Structures are given as structure tokens and as C-alpha cells.
Amino acid sequence: MPGEPQDDCLFCKIVEGHVPATIVRETPTTVAFRDINPQAPTHVLVIPKAHYANAAVLAAADPALAADLLREAQEVADEDKLESYRVVFNTGTGAGQTVFHVHAHILGGRGLQWPPG
Ligand code: AMP
Ligand code: ZN
């Protein structure tokens, strides 16, 4: 079923508390935690508690939940006092997606180049 937890999913395990993470925010529908391999002073992942493989699948299945991720991105930025930040949804292996439970990377706290490469 779309949205159901997946046994082999690392981020479902973080949601369930079976894998530790440095959680910075939690809402009824989302969890935000620090990336284990940070690429910027602030590098937080915001995920829905429900399992969807990527941003497009999530947006099609549950647009309100997709919007929850974007609202939480701003909350994370506010908590880390970021004036500017970047939100990245890597989608597909060619774009660097390695965990197939949708996650927004929130990056900030340093200069961010554009285009990102
Ligand atoms: P992506 O490559 O876009 O799928 O992003 C996956 C992200 O998850 C990477 O930036 C990893 O560093 C991060 N990551 C992997 N395992 C963990 C973990 N146990 N806790 C926090 N972040 C993780
Ligand atoms: Zn999952």
C-alpha cells in the first residue's frame, strides 16, 4: 500500500525509532533530523513519516503531505537562523538519490553555488 512502512527502508526505521538519528523537529506527519554526512553547517533531512519513494510519488499521492515538508523546511531554517537556504529533492539514482524514502535536504550556513552541479 502507498504510504505504508517498508521493512527494508532506513528512513522508516528512523521514523519508528529503530535506527538512531539526531532529530531536530517532529510533527504529526513529518520528522526532521541531521544528515549523518553533512555537506553544510546546516544539513537537515525532512521526511514524511509515511513511506513514498520520491517527491513526485508523494506529490501525486498526498499533496498536503508534500506541502508539510516545505513548511518544515522553513521551520528548520528558522531554528538554525538561516536567512537563505536550499531545498533539494534528489530524484533517481542519476541525481544522487540513495535512500528511496522521500527526503528534502535543507542546506545552509555557508555560501551555496549556483548552478549546483
Ligand atoms: P540522497 O543521497 O539524496 O538519497 O540522500 C540520502 C542522505 O541520507 C545522504 O545525505 C546521507 O548522508 C543520509 N543518511 C544516510 N544514512 C543516514 C542516517 N542513518 N542518519 C542520517 N542521515 C543519513
Ligand atoms: Zn521508508
PDB file of C-alpha atoms and ligand atoms in Angstrom:
ATOM      1  CA  MET A   1       0.000   0.000   0.000  1.00  0.00           C
ATOM      2  CA  PRO A   2       1.326   3.503  -0.788  1.00  0.00           C
ATOM      3  CA  GLY A   3       2.483   5.224   2.368  1.00  0.00           C
ATOM      4  CA  GLU A   4       2.882   2.011   4.371  1.00  0.00           C
ATOM      5  CA  PRO A   5       6.188   1.371   6.187  1.00  0.00           C
ATOM      6  CA  GLN A   6       8.736  -0.691   4.252  1.00  0.00           C
ATOM      7  CA  ASP A   7      10.759  -3.309   6.161  1.00  0.00           C
ATOM      8  CA  ASP A   8      13.970  -2.598   4.245  1.00  0.00           C
ATOM      9  CA  CYS A   9      13.790   1.218   4.443  1.00  0.00           C
ATOM     10  CA  LEU A  10      16.365   3.068   6.577  1.00  0.00           C
ATOM     11  CA  PHE A  11      14.196   6.155   6.999  1.00  0.00           C
ATOM     12  CA  CYS A  12      11.116   4.132   8.011  1.00  0.00           C
ATOM     13  CA  LYS A  13      13.375   2.663  10.728  1.00  0.00           C
ATOM     14  CA  ILE A  14      14.322   6.195  11.857  1.00  0.00           C
ATOM     15  CA  VAL A  15      10.606   7.128  11.983  1.00  0.00           C
ATOM     16  CA  GLU A  16       9.923   4.011  14.073  1.00  0.00           C
ATOM     17  CA  GLY A  17      12.865   4.730  16.403  1.00  0.00           C
ATOM     18  CA  HIS A  18      14.677   1.530  15.399  1.00  0.00           C
ATOM     19  CA  VAL A  19      17.674   3.444  14.000  1.00  0.00           C
ATOM     20  CA  PRO A  20      19.027   6.414  15.980  1.00  0.00           C
ATOM     21  CA  ALA A  21      19.084   9.894  14.487  1.00  0.00           C
ATOM     22  CA  THR A  22      19.620  13.438  15.724  1.00  0.00           C
ATOM     23  CA  ILE A  23      16.019  14.580  15.444  1.00  0.00           C
ATOM     24  CA  VAL A  24      15.573  18.349  15.383  1.00  0.00           C
ATOM     25  CA  ARG A  25      11.812  18.578  14.770  1.00  0.00           C
ATOM     26  CA  GLU A  26       8.814  16.276  14.708  1.00  0.00           C
ATOM     27  CA  THR A  27       5.200  16.936  13.708  1.00  0.00           C
ATOM     28  CA  PRO A  28       2.277  14.505  13.425  1.00  0.00           C
ATOM     29  CA  THR A  29       3.245  13.876   9.784  1.00  0.00           C
ATOM     30  CA  THR A  30       6.993  14.620   9.489  1.00  0.00           C
ATOM     31  CA  VAL A  31      10.395  14.110  11.098  1.00  0.00           C
ATOM     32  CA  ALA A  32      13.480  16.305  10.593  1.00  0.00           C
ATOM     33  CA  PHE A  33      16.947  15.029  11.532  1.00  0.00           C
ATOM     34  CA  ARG A  34      20.573  15.953  10.877  1.00  0.00           C
ATOM     35  CA  ASP A  35      22.240  14.294   7.906  1.00  0.00           C
ATOM     36  CA  ILE A  36      24.887  11.803   9.054  1.00  0.00           C
ATOM     37  CA  ASN A  37      27.313  13.137   6.416  1.00  0.00           C
ATOM     38  CA  PRO A  38      26.671  16.901   6.426  1.00  0.00           C
ATOM     39  CA  GLN A  39      27.551  18.925   3.346  1.00  0.00           C
ATOM     40  CA  ALA A  40      26.955  22.304   5.027  1.00  0.00           C
ATOM     41  CA  PRO A  41      26.825  23.683   8.597  1.00  0.00           C
ATOM     42  CA  THR A  42      23.076  23.064   8.450  1.00  0.00           C
ATOM     43  CA  HIS A  43      22.210  19.855   6.639  1.00  0.00           C
ATOM     44  CA  VAL A  44      18.882  18.510   7.808  1.00  0.00           C
ATOM     45  CA  LEU A  45      16.647  15.925   6.153  1.00  0.00           C
ATOM     46  CA  VAL A  46      12.878  16.434   6.376  1.00  0.00           C
ATOM     47  CA  ILE A  47      10.850  13.305   5.680  1.00  0.00           C
ATOM     48  CA  PRO A  48       7.214  12.310   5.839  1.00  0.00           C
ATOM     49  CA  LYS A  49       6.510   9.585   8.391  1.00  0.00           C
ATOM     50  CA  ALA A  50       4.694   7.734   5.623  1.00  0.00           C
ATOM     51  CA  HIS A  51       6.829   5.959   3.046  1.00  0.00           C
ATOM     52  CA  TYR A  52       6.854   7.340  -0.508  1.00  0.00           C
ATOM     53  CA  ALA A  53       9.770   6.651  -2.837  1.00  0.00           C
ATOM     54  CA  ASN A  54      10.383  10.178  -4.081  1.00  0.00           C
ATOM     55  CA  ALA A  55       8.939  13.689  -4.264  1.00  0.00           C
ATOM     56  CA  ALA A  56       6.901  13.050  -7.389  1.00  0.00           C
ATOM     57  CA  VAL A  57       5.241   9.946  -5.965  1.00  0.00           C
ATOM     58  CA  LEU A  58       4.490  11.825  -2.753  1.00  0.00           C
ATOM     59  CA  ALA A  59       3.056  14.877  -4.525  1.00  0.00           C
ATOM     60  CA  ALA A  60       0.765  12.688  -6.636  1.00  0.00           C
ATOM     61  CA  ALA A  61      -0.423  10.600  -3.681  1.00  0.00           C
ATOM     62  CA  ASP A  62      -0.716  13.242  -0.947  1.00  0.00           C
ATOM     63  CA  PRO A  63      -0.185  16.893  -1.955  1.00  0.00           C
ATOM     64  CA  ALA A  64      -0.911  18.174   1.549  1.00  0.00           C
ATOM     65  CA  LEU A  65       1.852  15.980   2.940  1.00  0.00           C
ATOM     66  CA  ALA A  66       4.238  17.264   0.273  1.00  0.00           C
ATOM     67  CA  ALA A  67       3.418  20.790   1.459  1.00  0.00           C
ATOM     68  CA  ASP A  68       4.129  19.738   5.053  1.00  0.00           C
ATOM     69  CA  LEU A  69       7.743  19.035   4.022  1.00  0.00           C
ATOM     70  CA  LEU A  70       8.132  22.531   2.582  1.00  0.00           C
ATOM     71  CA  ARG A  71       6.636  24.159   5.679  1.00  0.00           C
ATOM     72  CA  GLU A  72       9.004  22.167   7.848  1.00  0.00           C
ATOM     73  CA  ALA A  73      11.930  23.264   5.671  1.00  0.00           C
ATOM     74  CA  GLN A  74      11.220  26.856   6.710  1.00  0.00           C
ATOM     75  CA  GLU A  75      10.861  25.852  10.372  1.00  0.00           C
ATOM     76  CA  VAL A  76      14.265  24.129  10.261  1.00  0.00           C
ATOM     77  CA  ALA A  77      15.783  27.221   8.635  1.00  0.00           C
ATOM     78  CA  ASP A  78      14.224  29.464  11.289  1.00  0.00           C
ATOM     79  CA  GLU A  79      15.545  27.285  14.124  1.00  0.00           C
ATOM     80  CA  ASP A  80      19.072  27.435  12.668  1.00  0.00           C
ATOM     81  CA  LYS A  81      18.653  31.197  11.957  1.00  0.00           C
ATOM     82  CA  LEU A  82      19.258  30.792   8.218  1.00  0.00           C
ATOM     83  CA  GLU A  83      18.397  33.782   6.049  1.00  0.00           C
ATOM     84  CA  SER A  84      18.973  31.717   2.902  1.00  0.00           C
ATOM     85  CA  TYR A  85      18.900  28.009   2.372  1.00  0.00           C
ATOM     86  CA  ARG A  86      18.481  25.413  -0.337  1.00  0.00           C
ATOM     87  CA  VAL A  87      15.920  22.602  -0.531  1.00  0.00           C
ATOM     88  CA  VAL A  88      16.979  19.606  -2.612  1.00  0.00           C
ATOM     89  CA  PHE A  89      14.992  16.510  -3.552  1.00  0.00           C
ATOM     90  CA  ASN A  90      17.385  14.151  -5.315  1.00  0.00           C
ATOM     91  CA  THR A  91      15.135  12.043  -7.512  1.00  0.00           C
ATOM     92  CA  GLY A  92      16.585   8.927  -9.127  1.00  0.00           C
ATOM     93  CA  THR A  93      19.992   7.317  -8.852  1.00  0.00           C
ATOM     94  CA  GLY A  94      21.439   9.531 -11.606  1.00  0.00           C
ATOM     95  CA  ALA A  95      20.697  12.576  -9.465  1.00  0.00           C
ATOM     96  CA  GLY A  96      22.303  11.024  -6.384  1.00  0.00           C
ATOM     97  CA  GLN A  97      19.268   9.547  -4.645  1.00  0.00           C
ATOM     98  CA  THR A  98      20.460   6.714  -2.414  1.00  0.00           C
ATOM     99  CA  VAL A  99      17.559   6.371   0.036  1.00  0.00           C
ATOM    100  CA  PHE A 100      14.212   5.723  -1.618  1.00  0.00           C
ATOM    101  CA  HIS A 101      12.052   7.283   1.097  1.00  0.00           C
ATOM    102  CA  VAL A 102      11.431  10.863   0.006  1.00  0.00           C
ATOM    103  CA  HIS A 103      13.521  13.433   1.883  1.00  0.00           C
ATOM    104  CA  ALA A 104      14.109  17.144   1.494  1.00  0.00           C
ATOM    105  CA  HIS A 105      17.718  18.141   2.083  1.00  0.00           C
ATOM    106  CA  ILE A 106      17.807  21.530   3.843  1.00  0.00           C
ATOM    107  CA  LEU A 107      21.239  23.071   3.291  1.00  0.00           C
ATOM    108  CA  GLY A 108      22.524  26.354   4.646  1.00  0.00           C
ATOM    109  CA  GLY A 109      25.014  28.169   6.796  1.00  0.00           C
ATOM    110  CA  ARG A 110      27.583  28.660   4.031  1.00  0.00           C
ATOM    111  CA  GLY A 111      27.680  30.137   0.560  1.00  0.00           C
ATOM    112  CA  LEU A 112      25.803  27.926  -1.896  1.00  0.00           C
ATOM    113  CA  GLN A 113      26.922  27.921  -5.509  1.00  0.00           C
ATOM    114  CA  TRP A 114      24.540  28.061  -8.445  1.00  0.00           C
ATOM    115  CA  PRO A 115      24.280  26.002 -10.587  1.00  0.00           C
ATOM    116  CA  PRO A 116      24.814  23.256  -8.015  1.00  0.00           C
ATOM    117  CA  GLY A 117      26.500  20.690 -10.290  1.00  0.00           C
TER     118      GLY A 117
HETATM  119  P1  AMP B   1      20.120  11.018  -1.048  1.00  0.00           P
HETATM  120  O1  AMP B   1      21.514  10.645  -1.496  1.00  0.00           O
HETATM  121  O2  AMP B   1      19.561  12.251  -1.652  1.00  0.00           O
HETATM  122  O3  AMP B   1      19.182   9.819  -1.163  1.00  0.00           O
HETATM  123  O4  AMP B   1      20.259  11.373   0.488  1.00  0.00           O
HETATM  124  C1  AMP B   1      20.386  10.418   1.487  1.00  0.00           C
HETATM  125  C2  AMP B   1      21.047  11.105   2.636  1.00  0.00           C
HETATM  126  O5  AMP B   1      20.856  10.325   3.792  1.00  0.00           O
HETATM  127  C3  AMP B   1      22.567  11.277   2.476  1.00  0.00           C
HETATM  128  O6  AMP B   1      22.895  12.667   2.502  1.00  0.00           O
HETATM  129  C4  AMP B   1      23.146  10.513   3.645  1.00  0.00           C
HETATM  130  O7  AMP B   1      24.275  11.137   4.209  1.00  0.00           O
HETATM  131  C5  AMP B   1      21.968  10.488   4.617  1.00  0.00           C
HETATM  132  N1  AMP B   1      21.957   9.386   5.565  1.00  0.00           N
HETATM  133  C6  AMP B   1      22.206   8.092   5.315  1.00  0.00           C
HETATM  134  N2  AMP B   1      22.065   7.368   6.446  1.00  0.00           N
HETATM  135  C7  AMP B   1      21.711   8.240   7.425  1.00  0.00           C
HETATM  136  C8  AMP B   1      21.423   8.108   8.815  1.00  0.00           C
HETATM  137  N3  AMP B   1      21.449   6.921   9.448  1.00  0.00           N
HETATM  138  N4  AMP B   1      21.105   9.217   9.514  1.00  0.00           N
HETATM  139  C9  AMP B   1      21.075  10.427   8.898  1.00  0.00           C
HETATM  140  N5  AMP B   1      21.322  10.614   7.587  1.00  0.00           N
HETATM  141  C10 AMP B   1      21.639   9.537   6.863  1.00  0.00           C
HETATM  142 ZN    ZN B   2      10.540   4.380   4.215  1.00  0.00          ZN
END
